[in-house]
Amino acid sequence: MSATPQKNRRARRLLAAVAGLATFGALAVAAPAAVGAQDSGQGQGHGNGHPKPSTVDVQLLSFNDLHGNLEAPTGSSGNVNEIQADGTVKAVPAGGVEYLASSLRTARKGNPYSITAAAGDMVGASPLLSGLFHDEPTIEALNKIDLDVTAVGNHEFDEGSAELTRLQNGGCHPVEGCFEKGKKFKGADFPYLAANATYEKSGKPVLKPYTVWKKNGVKVGFIGVTLEGTPNIVTAEGVKGLKFHDEIETVNKYAKELDRQGVKSIVALIHEGGAPASTSYNYDCDSPGPGDGISGPIVEIAKGITPKVDALVTGHTHQAYACTVPDPAGNDRMVTSASSFGKVYTDTTLTYDLRTKDIVRTSVKSANHVVSRDQAKAQDMTDLIARWNKTAAPIAGAPQGFISADINGRGSTELEKPLGNVIADAQLAGLSPADKGGAQVAFMNPGGIRSDLVHKASGGEGDGVVTYGEAFTVQPFTNMMNVVDLTGAQLLTALQQQVSGSNEASIKILQVSKGFTYTLDMTKTGAARIVTDSVKLNGEALDPAKTYRVAMNEFLGGGGDGFPVLGQGKNKLVGASDLDLFNAYLAANSTAAAPLAPPATDRITIIK
């Protein structure tokens, strides 16, 4: 999903100030991955007189888009939809690494050939518990979960290629040092794969392009790629010096290389995805009804990837699906995704032919499973969360404001989101004074809203209290704010770019500050969906020739998320961070006696 980074500046300063107060726990030793690129030991033998089997079942457990959600996500962000026996749909609480670890460990029982893989965005846009420490806690948790391999996602580049390399190889942060006294960060003990992300100067991949899992003569190759459009959804600084290549061409190139090495069983881990016809994790994606199935970028990618690849594990869209899409030879091939935030995992059976060393494609079976919170928690994950929470507590628990009810952002399915309105209003309020930029309107990209504000207490702060940790979880990138000059004509183009160009297939509706109104006609297509003469600022029609002062985060200000016109702003003033403005707005507009209520969503009139 879209968003950006320049991480947690204020939080870092606060952390440094309270570091002496924090009690540092002993670093738990990360368990080695169950199986890796080297042979992991002996499998089950066969008694005398019994014929050796011709196939073995390889279990592939997979998930994607964890985004550092170690604790169970709260509010609607922590639910998955589940189709019931009677056809109704029920929202089920799910996720959190304490439960994800338990689910994976239970699923592995009785499966001697079990691999756990992921499709990117393990870190980035993370809640404070992980983001405050540059996601070291998440890498530690994934080591303990025995993740075998993951692709990079766009968010793995949020802090640049050097920081991604540090997450892989270990070492303390170059600026902030070691977060736990006397303990050096060990890095990931699983390979991050970045086949289509290369250095511009050398042309070499940022990290390994592929790896081979081996056990008892069984070999499965994994190729990992992120979406080619990563530079459009990450700040320029995050992808500086890098080039991102076509997903199909890259996977096909390395599949051919693996095949030449005698690796015939290949899985592609792709941080790009699609949209199933149902949002329920247990939807039958291959049901024959009209409008069923899956759409989106992954469909064409799957159709173009060589038949040498036996299955595709995907991500990015935060959807759950297990679908078959025909390969270039016309044969069905499994394409899966497991929602986000550790709420779902996929269990795929790959039947491995010991003679041909290939997967029997017709035998591939796959299903998504909810990571239920009804099961026992994994104690090592509980201990890890408690240890890092203790270090983060002086910052995370500080109250910022008060709300009267849930204010939904990430969890809202509407195009105009209550929390989007609050964030845009906070940016306008902070940047409208003449000496702060003189902003007249503020825009917020929807993908940058990472959570909801939940009324129920997350800890001991009390219901309705918004803590620093909760505000950080909503806006974890700590983007600096920009105020720029744009003409009315450019603003109209920006609105049209929400529903056209690179955003036409998957629209991105900017959240707008109070006083900015317009009509969105969803019965039309492309740029025509914006009703031109309906666009008004404080009741006055937008003047194409007039110049307006517009506030937005630096990601949008750089033309990110498919809004190139917003990168054309002039007379830029750099303001405070989005998180600082958000917290300042909460403090100025809410008290325990008069908490902030969810705002009306009446700025964008939508014709359906």
XYZ file of C-alpha atoms in Angstrom:
608
model
C 0.000 0.000 0.000
C 1.122 3.551 -0.541
C 2.909 5.724 1.931
C 6.352 6.973 2.802
C 8.992 7.613 5.211
C 11.571 9.733 6.900
C 11.245 7.997 10.078
C 10.195 9.147 13.487
C 12.372 12.199 13.991
C 10.634 13.488 17.087
C 10.275 10.022 18.535
C 13.996 9.527 18.109
C 14.782 12.694 20.070
C 12.393 11.650 22.811
C 13.864 8.168 22.872
C 17.353 9.572 23.334
C 16.119 11.705 26.220
C 14.544 8.809 28.083
C 17.060 6.136 27.145
C 18.694 6.401 30.528
C 15.365 5.708 32.214
C 14.548 2.610 30.215
C 15.314 -0.768 31.651
C 16.945 -2.879 28.998
C 16.080 -6.559 29.056
C 18.392 -9.279 27.930
C 18.272 -9.915 24.218
C 16.461 -13.130 23.482
C 18.549 -15.377 21.271
C 16.850 -15.664 17.901
C 16.152 -19.238 16.990
C 17.640 -20.323 13.665
C 15.262 -20.801 10.785
C 13.803 -24.286 10.585
C 15.221 -24.828 7.149
C 17.277 -22.628 4.900
C 19.349 -22.672 1.796
C 21.491 -25.427 3.290
C 20.396 -28.995 3.982
C 18.541 -28.964 7.280
C 18.970 -32.559 8.349
C 17.319 -35.912 7.992
C 13.777 -36.589 6.894
C 11.666 -39.569 7.782
C 13.184 -42.877 6.701
C 11.371 -45.875 5.253
C 11.366 -49.320 6.825
C 12.862 -52.346 5.086
C 10.588 -53.923 2.532
C 8.572 -50.763 1.873
C 8.907 -49.216 -1.584
C 10.304 -45.708 -1.664
C 7.519 -43.205 -2.468
C 7.631 -41.469 -5.818
C 6.383 -38.145 -4.394
C 6.502 -36.185 -1.145
C 4.228 -33.354 -0.081
C 5.969 -30.045 0.538
C 3.983 -27.720 2.773
C 4.266 -24.035 1.879
C 3.006 -21.690 4.608
C 2.899 -18.052 3.546
C 1.809 -14.583 4.577
C 2.418 -10.967 3.524
C 2.186 -7.315 4.556
C 2.863 -7.768 8.260
C 3.978 -4.116 8.521
C 5.524 -4.612 11.941
C 2.191 -5.427 13.585
C 3.549 -7.409 16.504
C 0.615 -6.675 18.781
C -2.851 -7.686 17.635
C -4.279 -4.872 15.465
C -7.110 -2.947 17.093
C -10.522 -1.875 15.827
C -11.703 -2.790 12.346
C -8.068 -3.134 11.228
C -7.904 -6.245 13.400
C -10.830 -8.060 11.767
C -11.129 -10.364 8.775
C -14.342 -11.245 6.987
C -15.408 -14.879 7.126
C -18.202 -16.506 5.096
C -20.433 -18.587 7.371
C -22.130 -21.883 6.534
C -25.416 -20.058 5.858
C -23.724 -17.641 3.433
C -23.657 -14.654 5.766
C -20.404 -12.801 6.439
C -18.982 -12.345 9.934
C -16.124 -10.094 11.093
C -13.619 -12.187 13.067
C -10.868 -10.677 15.286
C -7.503 -11.923 14.031
C -3.778 -11.291 13.946
C -0.866 -10.467 16.205
C 2.441 -12.348 16.176
C 1.595 -14.218 19.387
C -1.184 -15.938 17.458
C 0.563 -16.043 14.076
C 3.467 -17.949 15.623
C 1.059 -20.405 17.267
C -0.880 -20.907 14.021
C 2.253 -21.598 11.972
C 3.745 -23.927 14.558
C 0.516 -25.894 14.793
C 0.210 -26.084 10.993
C 3.751 -27.482 10.650
C 3.085 -30.491 12.879
C 3.217 -33.745 10.932
C 4.754 -32.051 7.879
C 8.459 -32.967 7.610
C 8.850 -30.843 4.469
C 7.492 -27.469 5.585
C 8.604 -24.074 4.281
C 7.444 -20.668 5.547
C 7.661 -17.810 3.033
C 6.446 -14.223 2.783
C 5.706 -11.757 -0.001
C 7.083 -8.489 1.311
C 6.236 -5.487 3.494
C 7.235 -7.330 6.629
C 8.380 -3.943 7.947
C 7.594 -0.306 7.252
C 4.510 1.758 8.154
C 4.827 -0.081 11.457
C 3.210 0.692 14.811
C 5.416 2.448 17.342
C 6.462 -0.769 19.095
C 8.426 -1.753 15.986
C 8.812 1.523 14.069
C 10.436 3.380 16.964
C 13.305 0.893 16.816
C 13.684 0.824 13.015
C 11.763 -2.491 12.922
C 14.426 -4.512 14.708
C 11.701 -6.073 16.931
C 9.861 -7.386 13.857
C 12.979 -8.961 12.363
C 13.647 -10.622 15.716
C 10.067 -11.952 15.809
C 10.310 -13.310 12.251
C 13.539 -15.088 13.169
C 11.773 -16.745 16.085
C 8.770 -17.654 13.894
C 11.225 -19.507 11.620
C 10.499 -17.559 8.455
C 12.567 -19.194 5.697
C 12.457 -16.522 2.995
C 10.672 -13.329 1.968
C 10.556 -10.988 -0.999
C 11.115 -7.301 -0.429
C 8.072 -5.047 -0.646
C 7.941 -1.351 -1.397
C 8.011 -0.546 2.326
C 11.291 -2.356 2.799
C 12.759 0.632 0.926
C 11.183 3.292 3.158
C 14.518 4.118 4.792
C 16.667 3.370 1.751
C 18.749 0.466 0.521
C 21.447 0.856 3.180
C 18.920 0.382 5.983
C 17.373 -2.602 4.163
C 20.828 -4.153 3.911
C 21.298 -3.575 7.659
C 18.036 -5.383 8.414
C 19.391 -8.331 6.430
C 22.952 -8.391 7.708
C 22.645 -6.920 11.201
C 24.526 -4.210 13.045
C 23.284 -1.351 15.173
C 21.645 1.708 13.618
C 24.236 4.083 12.131
C 22.726 7.137 13.838
C 20.945 5.875 16.930
C 23.213 2.988 17.763
C 22.106 -0.085 19.686
C 18.650 0.039 21.244
C 19.391 -2.575 23.908
C 22.391 -1.937 26.096
C 25.364 -4.085 25.135
C 23.403 -5.973 22.473
C 24.122 -5.816 18.764
C 21.256 -6.312 16.315
C 21.808 -9.649 14.570
C 19.765 -9.057 11.420
C 17.474 -11.467 9.610
C 18.463 -15.126 9.592
C 16.273 -15.620 6.519
C 17.104 -14.222 3.071
C 15.370 -11.120 1.787
C 15.047 -11.479 -2.006
C 15.186 -8.436 -4.292
C 15.599 -9.779 -7.825
C 14.175 -6.747 -9.630
C 15.694 -3.998 -7.469
C 19.192 -3.171 -8.720
C 21.788 -0.481 -8.169
C 21.793 1.985 -11.058
C 25.584 2.106 -11.302
C 26.455 -1.598 -11.083
C 23.217 -3.210 -12.264
C 23.517 -5.752 -9.449
C 20.518 -6.707 -7.264
C 20.314 -4.898 -3.930
C 20.006 -8.293 -2.226
C 19.953 -11.909 -3.399
C 17.578 -12.507 -6.338
C 16.730 -16.082 -5.351
C 17.442 -18.863 -2.877
C 17.042 -22.642 -2.887
C 15.483 -24.538 0.012
C 16.881 -28.057 0.377
C 16.060 -31.102 2.453
C 16.823 -34.776 1.790
C 17.305 -34.152 -1.920
C 14.121 -32.069 -2.229
C 14.929 -28.669 -3.731
C 12.548 -25.711 -4.089
C 13.719 -22.429 -5.572
C 12.294 -19.057 -4.516
C 12.526 -15.855 -6.571
C 11.516 -12.597 -4.868
C 10.431 -9.329 -6.519
C 8.612 -6.167 -5.512
C 6.305 -4.223 -7.780
C 8.003 -2.368 -10.616
C 6.154 0.793 -9.563
C 7.881 0.983 -6.165
C 9.465 4.404 -6.964
C 5.950 5.853 -7.370
C 4.934 4.924 -3.825
C 8.147 5.477 -1.869
C 9.925 8.789 -1.272
C 12.678 9.642 -3.719
C 15.237 9.356 -0.919
C 14.144 5.782 -0.206
C 14.865 4.583 -3.750
C 17.805 6.862 -4.502
C 20.389 5.151 -6.701
C 18.108 2.206 -7.447
C 16.266 0.905 -10.487
C 13.198 -1.346 -10.436
C 12.554 -3.788 -13.275
C 9.576 -5.548 -14.835
C 8.260 -8.329 -12.621
C 7.571 -10.818 -15.427
C 10.919 -10.387 -17.182
C 12.819 -10.652 -13.896
C 11.068 -13.771 -12.647
C 11.417 -15.458 -16.041
C 15.129 -14.616 -16.167
C 15.889 -16.212 -12.814
C 13.507 -19.141 -13.334
C 15.566 -20.012 -16.414
C 18.756 -19.726 -14.353
C 17.374 -21.990 -11.614
C 16.199 -24.497 -14.215
C 19.721 -24.653 -15.665
C 20.979 -25.448 -12.163
C 18.611 -28.412 -11.958
C 16.060 -26.692 -9.723
C 12.753 -27.623 -11.340
C 10.381 -26.653 -8.489
C 10.085 -22.876 -8.306
C 7.887 -20.461 -6.336
C 7.724 -16.725 -7.107
C 7.269 -14.347 -4.165
C 5.791 -11.177 -5.663
C 4.938 -7.994 -3.797
C 2.101 -7.099 -6.119
C -1.457 -8.322 -5.935
C -5.051 -8.210 -6.982
C -8.597 -7.793 -5.758
C -10.859 -10.831 -5.328
C -14.591 -10.464 -5.897
C -15.156 -11.018 -2.165
C -13.225 -9.616 0.786
C -13.783 -12.788 2.831
C -10.595 -14.789 3.415
C -12.409 -18.101 2.787
C -14.081 -17.025 -0.468
C -13.908 -19.613 -3.244
C -11.978 -17.581 -5.790
C -12.513 -20.184 -8.514
C -16.295 -20.295 -8.172
C -17.938 -19.911 -11.579
C -20.420 -17.123 -10.845
C -20.552 -13.923 -12.910
C -18.107 -11.326 -11.610
C -16.245 -13.890 -9.536
C -12.527 -14.453 -9.491
C -9.726 -11.938 -9.181
C -8.756 -8.725 -10.956
C -5.849 -6.317 -10.746
C -2.168 -6.210 -11.759
C -1.294 -9.706 -10.535
C -3.561 -11.333 -13.136
C -1.524 -10.138 -16.128
C 1.724 -10.802 -14.260
C 0.635 -14.376 -13.533
C -0.345 -14.902 -17.163
C 3.107 -13.787 -18.296
C 5.336 -15.709 -15.900
C 6.946 -18.818 -17.341
C 5.353 -22.220 -16.673
C 8.648 -23.161 -14.987
C 7.237 -21.370 -11.915
C 4.823 -23.606 -10.018
C 3.064 -21.164 -7.666
C 2.865 -17.438 -6.944
C 2.730 -16.022 -3.416
C 1.650 -12.385 -3.655
C 0.847 -9.337 -1.518
C 0.631 -5.523 -1.526
C -3.156 -5.185 -1.866
C -3.845 -6.531 1.661
C -6.429 -8.926 0.242
C -6.893 -12.629 0.928
C -7.286 -15.035 -1.988
C -6.307 -18.464 -3.262
C -7.053 -18.465 -6.987
C -5.934 -20.271 -10.094
C -4.771 -18.170 -13.046
C -3.639 -19.815 -16.303
C 0.073 -19.689 -17.125
C 1.324 -18.947 -20.691
C 0.836 -22.628 -21.585
C -2.817 -22.432 -20.549
C -2.422 -24.547 -17.412
C -3.915 -23.414 -14.119
C -1.434 -22.163 -11.522
C -2.070 -21.211 -7.899
C -1.869 -17.526 -6.944
C -2.307 -16.697 -3.253
C -2.337 -13.776 -0.837
C -2.992 -13.686 2.908
C -4.572 -10.336 3.832
C -2.267 -8.248 6.072
C -1.033 -7.611 9.612
C -0.635 -11.342 10.322
C -4.412 -11.922 10.303
C -4.343 -14.772 7.766
C -1.874 -17.394 6.586
C -1.986 -19.585 3.484
C -1.338 -23.340 3.565
C -0.368 -24.719 0.161
C 0.470 -28.346 -0.616
C 3.072 -28.808 -3.348
C 3.400 -32.442 -4.439
C 7.070 -32.951 -5.311
C 7.964 -35.667 -7.824
C 11.220 -37.244 -6.614
C 12.050 -38.479 -10.119
C 11.486 -35.284 -12.147
C 12.316 -32.939 -9.225
C 9.291 -30.909 -10.255
C 5.931 -30.053 -8.711
C 2.913 -32.039 -9.889
C 0.915 -28.927 -10.755
C -2.451 -30.684 -10.946
C -2.063 -31.732 -7.313
C -1.415 -28.250 -5.882
C -3.953 -27.349 -3.205
C -4.174 -24.097 -1.287
C -6.396 -22.532 1.367
C -6.334 -19.465 3.576
C -6.765 -19.802 7.337
C -7.636 -17.146 9.883
C -5.059 -16.441 12.599
C -7.570 -16.849 15.410
C -7.187 -15.133 18.761
C -9.003 -18.040 20.420
C -5.833 -20.148 20.458
C -3.017 -20.048 23.008
C -0.452 -17.285 22.588
C 3.158 -18.137 21.755
C 5.021 -17.348 24.970
C 8.242 -16.305 23.248
C 6.302 -13.701 21.257
C 4.553 -12.461 24.412
C 7.951 -12.061 26.076
C 9.399 -10.252 23.055
C 6.478 -7.781 22.953
C 6.730 -7.134 26.693
C 10.473 -6.501 26.475
C 10.237 -3.962 23.676
C 7.126 -2.341 25.183
C 9.088 -1.688 28.353
C 11.742 0.140 26.342
C 9.136 2.135 24.404
C 6.818 2.883 27.356
C 8.105 6.356 28.317
C 7.194 7.593 24.838
C 4.331 5.334 23.778
C 2.028 5.949 26.739
C 2.098 9.751 26.721
C -1.497 11.038 26.198
C -2.065 13.329 23.207
C -5.815 13.919 23.219
C -9.279 12.450 23.685
C -11.951 11.023 21.367
C -15.633 10.283 22.028
C -15.892 7.251 19.705
C -13.904 5.277 17.126
C -12.632 7.476 14.304
C -12.027 5.110 11.407
C -9.289 5.524 8.852
C -7.635 2.361 7.551
C -10.647 0.346 8.582
C -13.134 2.540 6.734
C -14.352 1.224 3.381
C -15.658 4.652 2.319
C -13.787 6.919 -0.081
C -13.997 9.833 2.356
C -12.775 8.605 5.742
C -13.529 10.261 9.098
C -9.892 9.989 10.188
C -8.761 11.306 6.812
C -10.773 14.446 7.490
C -9.211 14.828 10.951
C -5.685 14.458 9.557
C -6.298 16.947 6.726
C -7.842 19.416 9.181
C -4.833 19.010 11.488
C -2.490 19.820 8.614
C -4.519 22.865 7.588
C -4.722 24.140 11.166
C -0.983 23.806 11.704
C 0.060 25.342 8.390
C -2.555 28.062 7.756
C -0.840 30.808 9.811
C 1.068 33.169 7.517
C 4.402 32.370 9.161
C 3.753 28.617 8.852
C 2.985 28.601 5.131
C -0.398 30.294 4.760
C -2.131 27.074 3.654
C -5.695 27.395 2.350
C -6.352 23.684 1.809
C -4.682 20.389 2.781
C -4.583 17.040 0.979
C -3.778 13.672 2.568
C -3.065 10.452 0.633
C -5.365 7.641 1.842
C -2.607 5.013 1.846
C -0.691 7.031 4.439
C -3.451 6.475 7.024
C -2.255 3.237 8.584
C -4.837 2.547 11.307
C -7.962 3.751 13.102
C -8.251 5.790 16.292
C -9.988 3.362 18.632
C -11.991 4.535 21.660
C -11.349 1.425 23.726
C -8.156 1.619 25.773
C -5.168 -0.262 24.347
C -3.410 -0.288 27.735
C -3.841 1.425 31.051
C -4.522 4.897 29.641
C -8.328 4.640 29.846
C -11.041 4.598 27.187
C -11.033 7.547 24.811
C -7.434 8.583 25.485
C -5.221 8.828 22.398
C -1.625 7.965 23.294
C 1.514 8.880 21.380
C 1.853 5.226 20.370
C -1.681 5.173 18.939
C -1.146 8.431 17.032
C 2.161 7.090 15.712
C 0.436 3.932 14.487
C -1.949 6.108 12.441
C 0.896 8.197 10.928
C 4.140 6.240 11.312
C 6.195 7.836 8.538
C 6.844 11.191 10.191
C 6.790 12.892 6.806
C 7.729 16.552 6.805
C 4.906 18.792 5.619
C 5.143 21.030 2.550
C 3.123 24.128 1.637
C 3.322 25.070 -2.054
C 1.716 27.289 -4.674
C -0.589 25.487 -7.111
C -3.076 26.991 -9.545
C -6.737 26.137 -9.539
C -6.176 24.344 -12.840
C -3.463 22.211 -11.233
C -5.741 21.395 -8.284
C -8.425 20.251 -10.686
C -5.866 18.070 -12.470
C -4.873 16.573 -9.116
C -8.495 15.627 -8.436
C -8.713 14.054 -11.894
C -5.497 12.091 -11.282
C -7.285 10.391 -8.359
C -9.380 8.457 -10.878
C -7.285 8.443 -14.058
C -3.806 7.627 -15.284
C -1.988 5.203 -13.010
C -4.846 5.462 -10.488
C -7.680 4.594 -12.879
C -7.573 0.857 -12.169
C -7.382 1.381 -8.401
C -8.566 4.854 -7.498
C -6.897 6.877 -4.739
C -9.196 9.510 -3.271
C -7.318 12.258 -1.472
C -8.650 13.231 1.945
C -9.391 16.970 1.990
C -9.554 19.618 4.696
C -12.749 21.388 5.752
C -14.047 23.967 3.307
C -12.936 22.046 0.199
C -15.869 20.323 -1.518
C -16.663 18.662 -4.835
C -18.746 15.926 -6.484
C -17.373 12.559 -7.604
C -19.575 10.856 -10.204
C -18.760 7.135 -10.077
C -21.223 6.381 -12.889
C -18.647 7.836 -15.304
C -15.084 6.751 -16.090
C -11.619 8.262 -15.782
C -11.139 11.984 -15.296
C -14.801 12.596 -16.190
C -15.703 11.336 -12.715
C -14.727 14.744 -11.318
C -17.627 17.175 -11.802
C -15.546 20.208 -12.737
C -17.948 22.989 -11.803
C -18.664 21.430 -8.398
C -15.177 22.092 -6.982
C -15.307 24.823 -4.332
C -13.101 26.232 -1.587
C -15.016 27.828 1.295
C -18.110 28.049 -0.889
C -16.404 29.780 -3.833
C -15.838 28.043 -7.171
C -12.260 27.036 -7.840
C -10.631 29.613 -10.126
C -8.320 27.871 -12.670
C -6.148 30.995 -13.000
C -5.816 31.729 -9.288
C -2.892 30.537 -7.146
C -3.647 28.678 -3.919
C -1.408 27.686 -1.010
C -1.719 23.919 -0.588
C -0.457 21.743 2.301
C 0.516 18.113 1.838
C 3.142 15.698 3.106
C 6.493 15.526 1.319
C 5.524 12.263 -0.362
C 2.580 13.858 -2.172
C 4.667 16.988 -2.636
C 7.084 14.880 -4.652
C 4.307 13.654 -6.949
C 3.908 10.285 -5.206
C 0.938 7.920 -5.457
C 0.232 8.836 -9.065
C -0.161 12.609 -8.520
C 2.608 14.102 -10.689
C 0.876 17.484 -10.825
C 1.328 17.903 -7.058
C 5.073 17.732 -7.650
C 4.850 20.930 -9.719
C 4.246 23.189 -6.705
C 6.282 26.387 -6.333
C 7.464 28.526 -3.405
C 7.757 25.521 -1.113
C 7.860 25.976 2.620
C 8.839 22.936 4.718
C 6.855 22.728 7.933
C 6.624 20.421 10.928
C 6.072 16.669 10.542
C 2.628 15.246 9.870
C 2.737 13.415 13.213
C 3.614 16.587 15.152
C 0.714 18.446 13.517
C -1.661 15.552 14.222
C -0.726 15.461 17.906
C -0.891 19.248 18.214
C -4.394 19.218 16.732
C -5.563 16.537 19.169
C -4.175 18.539 22.089
C -5.799 21.788 20.900
C -9.193 20.353 20.005
C -9.995 17.816 22.723
C -10.143 17.461 26.475
C -11.337 14.702 28.776
C -14.551 16.679 29.297
C -14.942 17.606 25.615
C -13.419 14.818 23.523
C -13.079 15.033 19.746
C -16.052 13.463 17.958
C -15.839 11.677 14.578
C -16.351 14.381 11.923
C -19.058 14.280 9.307
C -18.003 12.898 5.924
C -19.730 15.421 3.697
C -16.880 17.063 1.803
C -17.019 14.758 -1.205
C -20.467 14.154 -2.692
C -20.422 10.738 -4.338
C -22.818 9.739 -7.118
C -23.012 5.941 -7.422
